[in-house]
C-alpha cells in the first residue's frame, strides 16, 4: 500500500506541467537590452523622429536646508521624478509571468538632459543607480537632490519677510519639438504632497509650491521650461529676541538715563556704553544682510534711526554737561570770594546772631535756609546753649567754623542745582530734548512696525 502511494506521487509529480519560471533577464534578453547595445543609449528613443518625447516631471520639496541672504543662496532638498516614453521598449506581461516592471541601471538607457537653470553647485548627493522600466515603455527615474540654487531675495521686511525662490527645469539640447515638458502634479497637489513629506523646516515655514510652464526662445529655437516656485515665510522669533528687543531695551535705557543726575559726567559714560552696545548689534546685522539691496531693509532704518537718536542724545548730554561745568566753574569762583568776605565779617561779629551767618552767599543764590538748617551739624544748638567754660568756647569756635563750612558747601551745591543762566539753559535744553526724544520714539516705533506688518 505504501509503495503504491509513493509510486502515484512520483508519477503525479512528473506528469504535472512545470510552472513557468521567469527572470528579469528574460525580459532584457527579449528586448536585446544589454550594456553594450547602443540602440537604447545614443538617441532619443522614438521610432519616428518627428514625435516629440513627452517628459513628465514632478518635484516635491523634502526640506529647506538653508536660505542664505548674504549670498542669495537657496538650498532645498527635493525629490524629483521624471517619466518619459521609450518607444523601443515594450513586452507582454502575460509572456513573462506577469512582470510589469523592471529596474535597470540608469546608464543603460537614454535620459532626457534636464537641468536646473539656477543651480550653482554640482549636486554631490548619491545618485539613485536604477531607473524603472514598465512593460509599456514608460521609464521612471527618481532622484533625491540637494539643489544649491541662486535666488534673488528681497530683504526689505527682514525678519518678517516671505521669500519666493524659483527652480527652473529645462532641457539643455532638445528644443520644444523634441522634448515636451509637463508637470506631473499641479500646484495644489505638489503643495499638499510637499507638506506631507516635509521633514525639517527650521527657520522657514513652507507656504506653497507652484508649477508654471513657460517657453523660452533664443535664435528661433524654442525650449519649454517648467518653473517651480517655492514660497516660504521666515519665523521671526529668533531675530526678534536676538536683535529687535535688545535694541529696544537699549533705547529705553537711554530714555531712562534722563533721570540720572547731570553732573560729574556719569550720564555721559552711561550713554556712551549704551551706544557701544548698539554698535555691537549692528555688526551682527551686517553679517546677516546682503550688502546690495534695491531698497533699504526696514531693519536697517530701524537701527539707523535709533542709533541716530541715541547719538543725538549723547551730543545733547555733552552740551548740557559743558554748560553746567562752565556755570559751576564761574559759580565756584564767585562763591569762594563771597564767602571769604562774609566769613571774615562773621568772625569779627563774634558769632553773635544766626541771622548774620545766614546772609552768607545769599546774594548769589536764594538757597532756602530753612531747608538747609536741619542738615547742619546737629549738636550746634545744644552746645550753643551751654557756653560755660573757656574750653567749651574753643570747642564752640571750631564747631562754628565747621558749621560755616557746611553751609558754604550746601549753598555751593544748591547754587549748582538752581544756579546761573547757563544752568537754567542746560535744564531747559534737557527737558525739551527729552520731550522731542519721547515723541520721536513713540511716532517712529508704531510706524516701522506697521510697515513691517503690511
Ligand atoms: C533582438 O535581437 C534578435 C537578433 O539578435 C532579433 O531577432 C530580435 O527581434 C531582437 N528583438 C527586439 C525586441 O528587437
Ligand atoms: C509653449 O509652446 C507650445 C508649443 O508651441 C504651446 O503649446 C504652449 O502653450 C506654449 N506655452 C506657453 C506657456 O506659452
mmCIF file of C-alpha atoms in Angstrom, residues 114-376:
data_model
loop_
_atom_site.group_PDB
_atom_site.id
_atom_site.type_symbol
_atom_site.label_atom_id
_atom_site.label_comp_id
_atom_site.label_asym_id
_atom_site.label_seq_id
_atom_site.Cartn_x
_atom_site.Cartn_y
_atom_site.Cartn_z
ATOM 1 C CA UNK A 114 17.084 68.132 -17.970
ATOM 2 C CA UNK A 115 18.951 70.565 -15.816
ATOM 3 C CA UNK A 116 18.179 73.285 -13.309
ATOM 4 C CA UNK A 117 18.953 76.792 -14.510
ATOM 5 C CA UNK A 118 19.507 78.280 -11.042
ATOM 6 C CA UNK A 119 21.811 75.552 -9.812
ATOM 7 C CA UNK A 120 25.214 76.987 -8.978
ATOM 8 C CA UNK A 121 26.893 73.960 -7.495
ATOM 9 C CA UNK A 122 27.110 70.382 -8.629
ATOM 10 C CA UNK A 123 24.900 68.078 -6.637
ATOM 11 C CA UNK A 124 27.077 65.684 -4.664
ATOM 12 C CA UNK A 125 24.355 63.624 -3.038
ATOM 13 C CA UNK A 126 24.424 59.937 -4.083
ATOM 14 C CA UNK A 127 22.540 59.154 -7.265
ATOM 15 C CA UNK A 128 19.852 56.570 -7.491
ATOM 16 C CA UNK A 129 21.599 53.885 -9.619
ATOM 17 C CA UNK A 130 18.454 52.474 -11.210
ATOM 18 C CA UNK A 131 15.601 53.539 -13.397
ATOM 19 C CA UNK A 132 12.305 51.697 -13.570
ATOM 20 C CA UNK A 133 11.049 50.460 -16.920
ATOM 21 C CA UNK A 134 7.469 49.358 -17.280
ATOM 22 C CA UNK A 135 6.066 46.996 -19.947
ATOM 23 C CA UNK A 136 4.516 49.813 -21.980
ATOM 24 C CA UNK A 137 7.825 51.627 -22.354
ATOM 25 C CA UNK A 138 7.414 54.240 -19.621
ATOM 26 C CA UNK A 139 10.749 54.887 -17.938
ATOM 27 C CA UNK A 140 10.722 56.419 -14.477
ATOM 28 C CA UNK A 141 13.730 57.995 -12.833
ATOM 29 C CA UNK A 142 13.640 59.152 -9.242
ATOM 30 C CA UNK A 143 16.225 61.248 -7.559
ATOM 31 C CA UNK A 144 16.815 62.985 -4.261
ATOM 32 C CA UNK A 145 18.700 66.169 -4.887
ATOM 33 C CA UNK A 146 20.290 68.830 -2.809
ATOM 34 C CA UNK A 147 19.864 71.836 -5.035
ATOM 35 C CA UNK A 148 22.209 74.711 -4.329
ATOM 36 C CA UNK A 149 20.460 77.432 -6.247
ATOM 37 C CA UNK A 150 20.716 81.139 -6.533
ATOM 38 C CA UNK A 151 17.633 83.116 -5.608
ATOM 39 C CA UNK A 152 17.031 86.821 -5.704
ATOM 40 C CA UNK A 153 15.777 87.672 -2.260
ATOM 41 C CA UNK A 154 14.087 90.782 -1.079
ATOM 42 C CA UNK A 155 15.132 91.505 2.480
ATOM 43 C CA UNK A 156 13.182 94.745 2.774
ATOM 44 C CA UNK A 157 10.982 93.326 5.503
ATOM 45 C CA UNK A 158 13.612 91.203 7.242
ATOM 46 C CA UNK A 159 12.941 89.433 9.637
ATOM 47 C CA UNK A 160 9.231 89.469 8.812
ATOM 48 C CA UNK A 161 9.769 88.548 5.201
ATOM 49 C CA UNK A 162 8.371 85.985 2.794
ATOM 50 C CA UNK A 163 10.725 84.685 0.154
ATOM 51 C CA UNK A 164 9.965 83.273 -3.253
ATOM 52 C CA UNK A 165 12.574 81.158 -4.952
ATOM 53 C CA UNK A 166 12.422 79.533 -8.362
ATOM 54 C CA UNK A 167 13.746 76.293 -9.678
ATOM 55 C CA UNK A 168 13.562 76.284 -13.451
ATOM 56 C CA UNK A 169 13.888 72.958 -15.191
ATOM 57 C CA UNK A 170 14.527 72.629 -18.903
ATOM 58 C CA UNK A 171 16.320 70.563 -21.459
ATOM 59 C CA UNK A 172 19.774 71.686 -22.452
ATOM 60 C CA UNK A 173 19.922 70.465 -26.046
ATOM 61 C CA UNK A 174 16.431 69.479 -27.099
ATOM 62 C CA UNK A 175 14.001 72.168 -28.081
ATOM 63 C CA UNK A 176 10.243 72.099 -27.934
ATOM 64 C CA UNK A 177 9.684 69.896 -30.991
ATOM 65 C CA UNK A 178 11.914 67.234 -29.476
ATOM 66 C CA UNK A 179 11.116 67.309 -25.793
ATOM 67 C CA UNK A 180 7.857 68.463 -24.293
ATOM 68 C CA UNK A 181 7.821 69.073 -20.555
ATOM 69 C CA UNK A 182 4.727 68.648 -18.441
ATOM 70 C CA UNK A 183 4.222 68.796 -14.709
ATOM 71 C CA UNK A 184 3.019 65.513 -13.282
ATOM 72 C CA UNK A 185 1.137 67.108 -10.395
ATOM 73 C CA UNK A 186 -0.410 70.552 -10.399
ATOM 74 C CA UNK A 187 0.417 73.277 -7.895
ATOM 75 C CA UNK A 188 -2.084 72.339 -5.207
ATOM 76 C CA UNK A 189 -1.147 68.658 -5.256
ATOM 77 C CA UNK A 190 2.562 69.473 -5.194
ATOM 78 C CA UNK A 191 1.990 71.824 -2.259
ATOM 79 C CA UNK A 192 -0.048 69.273 -0.349
ATOM 80 C CA UNK A 193 2.366 66.453 -1.058
ATOM 81 C CA UNK A 194 5.329 68.575 -0.015
ATOM 82 C CA UNK A 195 3.603 69.459 3.242
ATOM 83 C CA UNK A 196 3.069 65.773 3.940
ATOM 84 C CA UNK A 197 6.635 64.693 3.355
ATOM 85 C CA UNK A 198 8.335 67.794 4.735
ATOM 86 C CA UNK A 199 10.909 66.673 7.263
ATOM 87 C CA UNK A 200 12.607 69.781 8.555
ATOM 88 C CA UNK A 201 11.559 73.337 8.138
ATOM 89 C CA UNK A 202 13.926 75.031 10.528
ATOM 90 C CA UNK A 203 13.746 78.768 10.389
ATOM 91 C CA UNK A 204 11.404 78.713 7.425
ATOM 92 C CA UNK A 205 7.765 77.871 7.197
ATOM 93 C CA UNK A 206 6.891 76.349 3.830
ATOM 94 C CA UNK A 207 3.828 78.020 2.324
ATOM 95 C CA UNK A 208 3.417 76.977 -1.269
ATOM 96 C CA UNK A 209 4.917 75.209 -4.225
ATOM 97 C CA UNK A 210 3.544 76.293 -7.565
ATOM 98 C CA UNK A 211 4.301 74.971 -11.026
ATOM 99 C CA UNK A 212 4.215 77.015 -14.202
ATOM 100 C CA UNK A 213 5.048 76.193 -17.757
ATOM 101 C CA UNK A 214 6.833 78.718 -19.908
ATOM 102 C CA UNK A 215 8.532 78.910 -23.273
ATOM 103 C CA UNK A 216 11.936 80.321 -23.832
ATOM 104 C CA UNK A 217 13.021 81.437 -27.276
ATOM 105 C CA UNK A 218 16.516 82.097 -28.484
ATOM 106 C CA UNK A 219 17.827 82.163 -32.092
ATOM 107 C CA UNK A 220 14.471 80.987 -33.465
ATOM 108 C CA UNK A 221 14.595 77.915 -31.326
ATOM 109 C CA UNK A 222 12.173 77.382 -28.539
ATOM 110 C CA UNK A 223 12.617 75.490 -25.304
ATOM 111 C CA UNK A 224 9.964 74.512 -22.879
ATOM 112 C CA UNK A 225 10.607 75.192 -19.227
ATOM 113 C CA UNK A 226 8.925 74.250 -16.000
ATOM 114 C CA UNK A 227 9.205 76.817 -13.251
ATOM 115 C CA UNK A 228 8.732 75.583 -9.697
ATOM 116 C CA UNK A 229 8.219 78.444 -7.278
ATOM 117 C CA UNK A 230 8.794 77.831 -3.594
ATOM 118 C CA UNK A 231 7.158 80.312 -1.258
ATOM 119 C CA UNK A 232 8.235 80.337 2.348
ATOM 120 C CA UNK A 233 7.899 82.582 5.316
ATOM 121 C CA UNK A 234 10.564 83.281 7.876
ATOM 122 C CA UNK A 235 9.865 82.532 11.512
ATOM 123 C CA UNK A 236 10.927 85.848 13.011
ATOM 124 C CA UNK A 237 11.016 84.892 16.699
ATOM 125 C CA UNK A 238 14.759 84.276 16.910
ATOM 126 C CA UNK A 239 15.618 87.565 15.264
ATOM 127 C CA UNK A 240 13.115 89.434 17.381
ATOM 128 C CA UNK A 241 14.653 88.019 20.549
ATOM 129 C CA UNK A 242 18.241 88.378 19.381
ATOM 130 C CA UNK A 243 18.004 91.695 17.726
ATOM 131 C CA UNK A 244 14.902 93.857 17.799
ATOM 132 C CA UNK A 245 14.198 93.509 21.505
ATOM 133 C CA UNK A 246 17.769 94.211 22.733
ATOM 134 C CA UNK A 247 17.867 97.387 20.646
ATOM 135 C CA UNK A 248 14.524 98.389 22.098
ATOM 136 C CA UNK A 249 15.862 97.684 25.599
ATOM 137 C CA UNK A 250 18.897 99.849 24.986
ATOM 138 C CA UNK A 251 16.666 102.589 23.664
ATOM 139 C CA UNK A 252 14.569 102.524 26.817
ATOM 140 C CA UNK A 253 17.753 102.558 28.915
ATOM 141 C CA UNK A 254 18.876 105.613 27.006
ATOM 142 C CA UNK A 255 15.499 107.223 27.581
ATOM 143 C CA UNK A 256 15.636 106.372 31.276
ATOM 144 C CA UNK A 257 19.054 107.985 31.610
ATOM 145 C CA UNK A 258 17.249 111.328 31.512
ATOM 146 C CA UNK A 259 16.646 110.783 35.202
ATOM 147 C CA UNK A 260 20.329 110.325 36.024
ATOM 148 C CA UNK A 261 21.853 113.418 37.650
ATOM 149 C CA UNK A 262 23.727 115.542 35.140
ATOM 150 C CA UNK A 263 26.852 116.462 36.988
ATOM 151 C CA UNK A 264 30.213 114.708 37.045
ATOM 152 C CA UNK A 265 29.716 113.065 33.658
ATOM 153 C CA UNK A 266 28.028 109.868 34.924
ATOM 154 C CA UNK A 267 25.270 110.230 32.404
ATOM 155 C CA UNK A 268 27.791 110.740 29.660
ATOM 156 C CA UNK A 269 29.560 107.490 30.496
ATOM 157 C CA UNK A 270 26.272 105.637 30.649
ATOM 158 C CA UNK A 271 25.150 106.859 27.258
ATOM 159 C CA UNK A 272 28.437 106.029 25.602
ATOM 160 C CA UNK A 273 28.168 102.485 26.975
ATOM 161 C CA UNK A 274 24.664 102.053 25.582
ATOM 162 C CA UNK A 275 25.780 103.370 22.205
ATOM 163 C CA UNK A 276 28.660 100.893 22.146
ATOM 164 C CA UNK A 277 26.279 98.040 22.925
ATOM 165 C CA UNK A 278 24.123 99.040 19.964
ATOM 166 C CA UNK A 279 27.098 99.124 17.632
ATOM 167 C CA UNK A 280 27.903 95.527 18.538
ATOM 168 C CA UNK A 281 24.374 94.556 17.491
ATOM 169 C CA UNK A 282 24.822 96.471 14.239
ATOM 170 C CA UNK A 283 27.867 94.330 13.497
ATOM 171 C CA UNK A 284 25.713 91.215 13.805
ATOM 172 C CA UNK A 285 23.192 92.697 11.384
ATOM 173 C CA UNK A 286 25.953 93.354 8.911
ATOM 174 C CA UNK A 287 26.709 89.643 8.838
ATOM 175 C CA UNK A 288 23.136 88.659 8.077
ATOM 176 C CA UNK A 289 22.046 91.068 5.394
ATOM 177 C CA UNK A 290 23.384 91.244 1.853
ATOM 178 C CA UNK A 291 25.298 94.382 1.060
ATOM 179 C CA UNK A 292 23.439 95.080 -2.148
ATOM 180 C CA UNK A 293 19.745 95.577 -1.974
ATOM 181 C CA UNK A 294 17.273 97.562 -4.016
ATOM 182 C CA UNK A 295 15.516 99.255 -1.175
ATOM 183 C CA UNK A 296 16.887 99.725 2.295
ATOM 184 C CA UNK A 297 15.799 96.958 4.639
ATOM 185 C CA UNK A 298 13.399 98.215 7.294
ATOM 186 C CA UNK A 299 15.614 96.746 9.969
ATOM 187 C CA UNK A 300 18.457 98.987 8.796
ATOM 188 C CA UNK A 301 16.163 102.001 9.021
ATOM 189 C CA UNK A 302 15.118 100.846 12.469
ATOM 190 C CA UNK A 303 18.735 100.574 13.615
ATOM 191 C CA UNK A 304 19.945 103.756 11.992
ATOM 192 C CA UNK A 305 17.128 105.882 13.355
ATOM 193 C CA UNK A 306 17.547 104.510 16.870
ATOM 194 C CA UNK A 307 21.304 104.844 16.622
ATOM 195 C CA UNK A 308 20.941 108.436 15.406
ATOM 196 C CA UNK A 309 18.550 109.256 18.244
ATOM 197 C CA UNK A 310 20.995 107.877 20.773
ATOM 198 C CA UNK A 311 23.826 109.779 19.173
ATOM 199 C CA UNK A 312 21.790 112.983 19.353
ATOM 200 C CA UNK A 313 21.008 112.317 22.971
ATOM 201 C CA UNK A 314 24.707 111.755 23.634
ATOM 202 C CA UNK A 315 25.580 115.049 21.956
ATOM 203 C CA UNK A 316 22.879 116.777 23.939
ATOM 204 C CA UNK A 317 24.312 115.360 27.159
ATOM 205 C CA UNK A 318 27.754 116.603 26.180
ATOM 206 C CA UNK A 319 26.322 120.076 25.579
ATOM 207 C CA UNK A 320 24.436 120.087 28.860
ATOM 208 C CA UNK A 321 27.470 118.843 30.768
ATOM 209 C CA UNK A 322 29.563 121.546 29.168
ATOM 210 C CA UNK A 323 27.063 124.257 30.092
ATOM 211 C CA UNK A 324 26.920 123.027 33.662
ATOM 212 C CA UNK A 325 30.649 122.805 34.075
ATOM 213 C CA UNK A 326 31.002 126.300 32.711
ATOM 214 C CA UNK A 327 28.328 127.536 35.072
ATOM 215 C CA UNK A 328 29.665 125.798 38.140
ATOM 216 C CA UNK A 329 33.170 126.994 37.435
ATOM 217 C CA UNK A 330 32.053 130.614 37.499
ATOM 218 C CA UNK A 331 29.820 129.892 40.488
ATOM 219 C CA UNK A 332 32.635 128.333 42.446
ATOM 220 C CA UNK A 333 34.789 131.359 41.845
ATOM 221 C CA UNK A 334 32.256 133.932 42.928
ATOM 222 C CA UNK A 335 31.103 131.733 45.800
ATOM 223 C CA UNK A 336 34.576 131.376 47.151
ATOM 224 C CA UNK A 337 35.201 135.140 47.044
ATOM 225 C CA UNK A 338 31.881 135.992 48.548
ATOM 226 C CA UNK A 339 32.028 133.533 51.350
ATOM 227 C CA UNK A 340 35.529 134.510 52.270
ATOM 228 C CA UNK A 341 34.418 138.108 52.806
ATOM 229 C CA UNK A 342 31.338 137.111 54.686
ATOM 230 C CA UNK A 343 33.150 134.626 56.867
ATOM 231 C CA UNK A 344 35.629 137.224 57.944
ATOM 232 C CA UNK A 345 32.837 139.608 58.727
ATOM 233 C CA UNK A 346 31.071 136.922 60.707
ATOM 234 C CA UNK A 347 34.220 136.111 62.613
ATOM 235 C CA UNK A 348 34.544 139.737 63.603
ATOM 236 C CA UNK A 349 30.916 139.716 64.695
ATOM 237 C CA UNK A 350 31.964 137.091 67.220
ATOM 238 C CA UNK A 351 29.291 134.670 66.056
ATOM 239 C CA UNK A 352 26.558 136.591 67.728
ATOM 240 C CA UNK A 353 23.444 136.028 65.775
ATOM 241 C CA UNK A 354 22.290 133.342 63.475
ATOM 242 C CA UNK A 355 20.934 135.968 61.127
ATOM 243 C CA UNK A 356 24.388 137.193 60.232
ATOM 244 C CA UNK A 357 25.636 133.799 59.261
ATOM 245 C CA UNK A 358 22.693 133.045 57.118
ATOM 246 C CA UNK A 359 23.353 136.001 54.892
ATOM 247 C CA UNK A 360 26.441 134.279 53.611
ATOM 248 C CA UNK A 361 26.225 133.865 49.950
ATOM 249 C CA UNK A 362 22.550 134.708 49.831
ATOM 250 C CA UNK A 363 23.446 137.351 47.313
ATOM 251 C CA UNK A 364 24.359 134.716 44.748
ATOM 252 C CA UNK A 365 21.693 132.190 45.252
ATOM 253 C CA UNK A 366 18.436 132.037 47.027
ATOM 254 C CA UNK A 367 19.060 128.831 48.857
ATOM 255 C CA UNK A 368 16.252 128.174 51.237
ATOM 256 C CA UNK A 369 17.928 128.353 54.569
ATOM 257 C CA UNK A 370 15.084 126.643 56.310
ATOM 258 C CA UNK A 371 15.816 123.544 54.375
ATOM 259 C CA UNK A 372 19.494 123.729 54.941
ATOM 260 C CA UNK A 373 19.160 124.337 58.670
ATOM 261 C CA UNK A 374 18.360 120.779 59.583
ATOM 262 C CA UNK A 375 21.247 119.462 57.547
ATOM 263 C CA UNK A 376 23.709 121.327 59.696
#
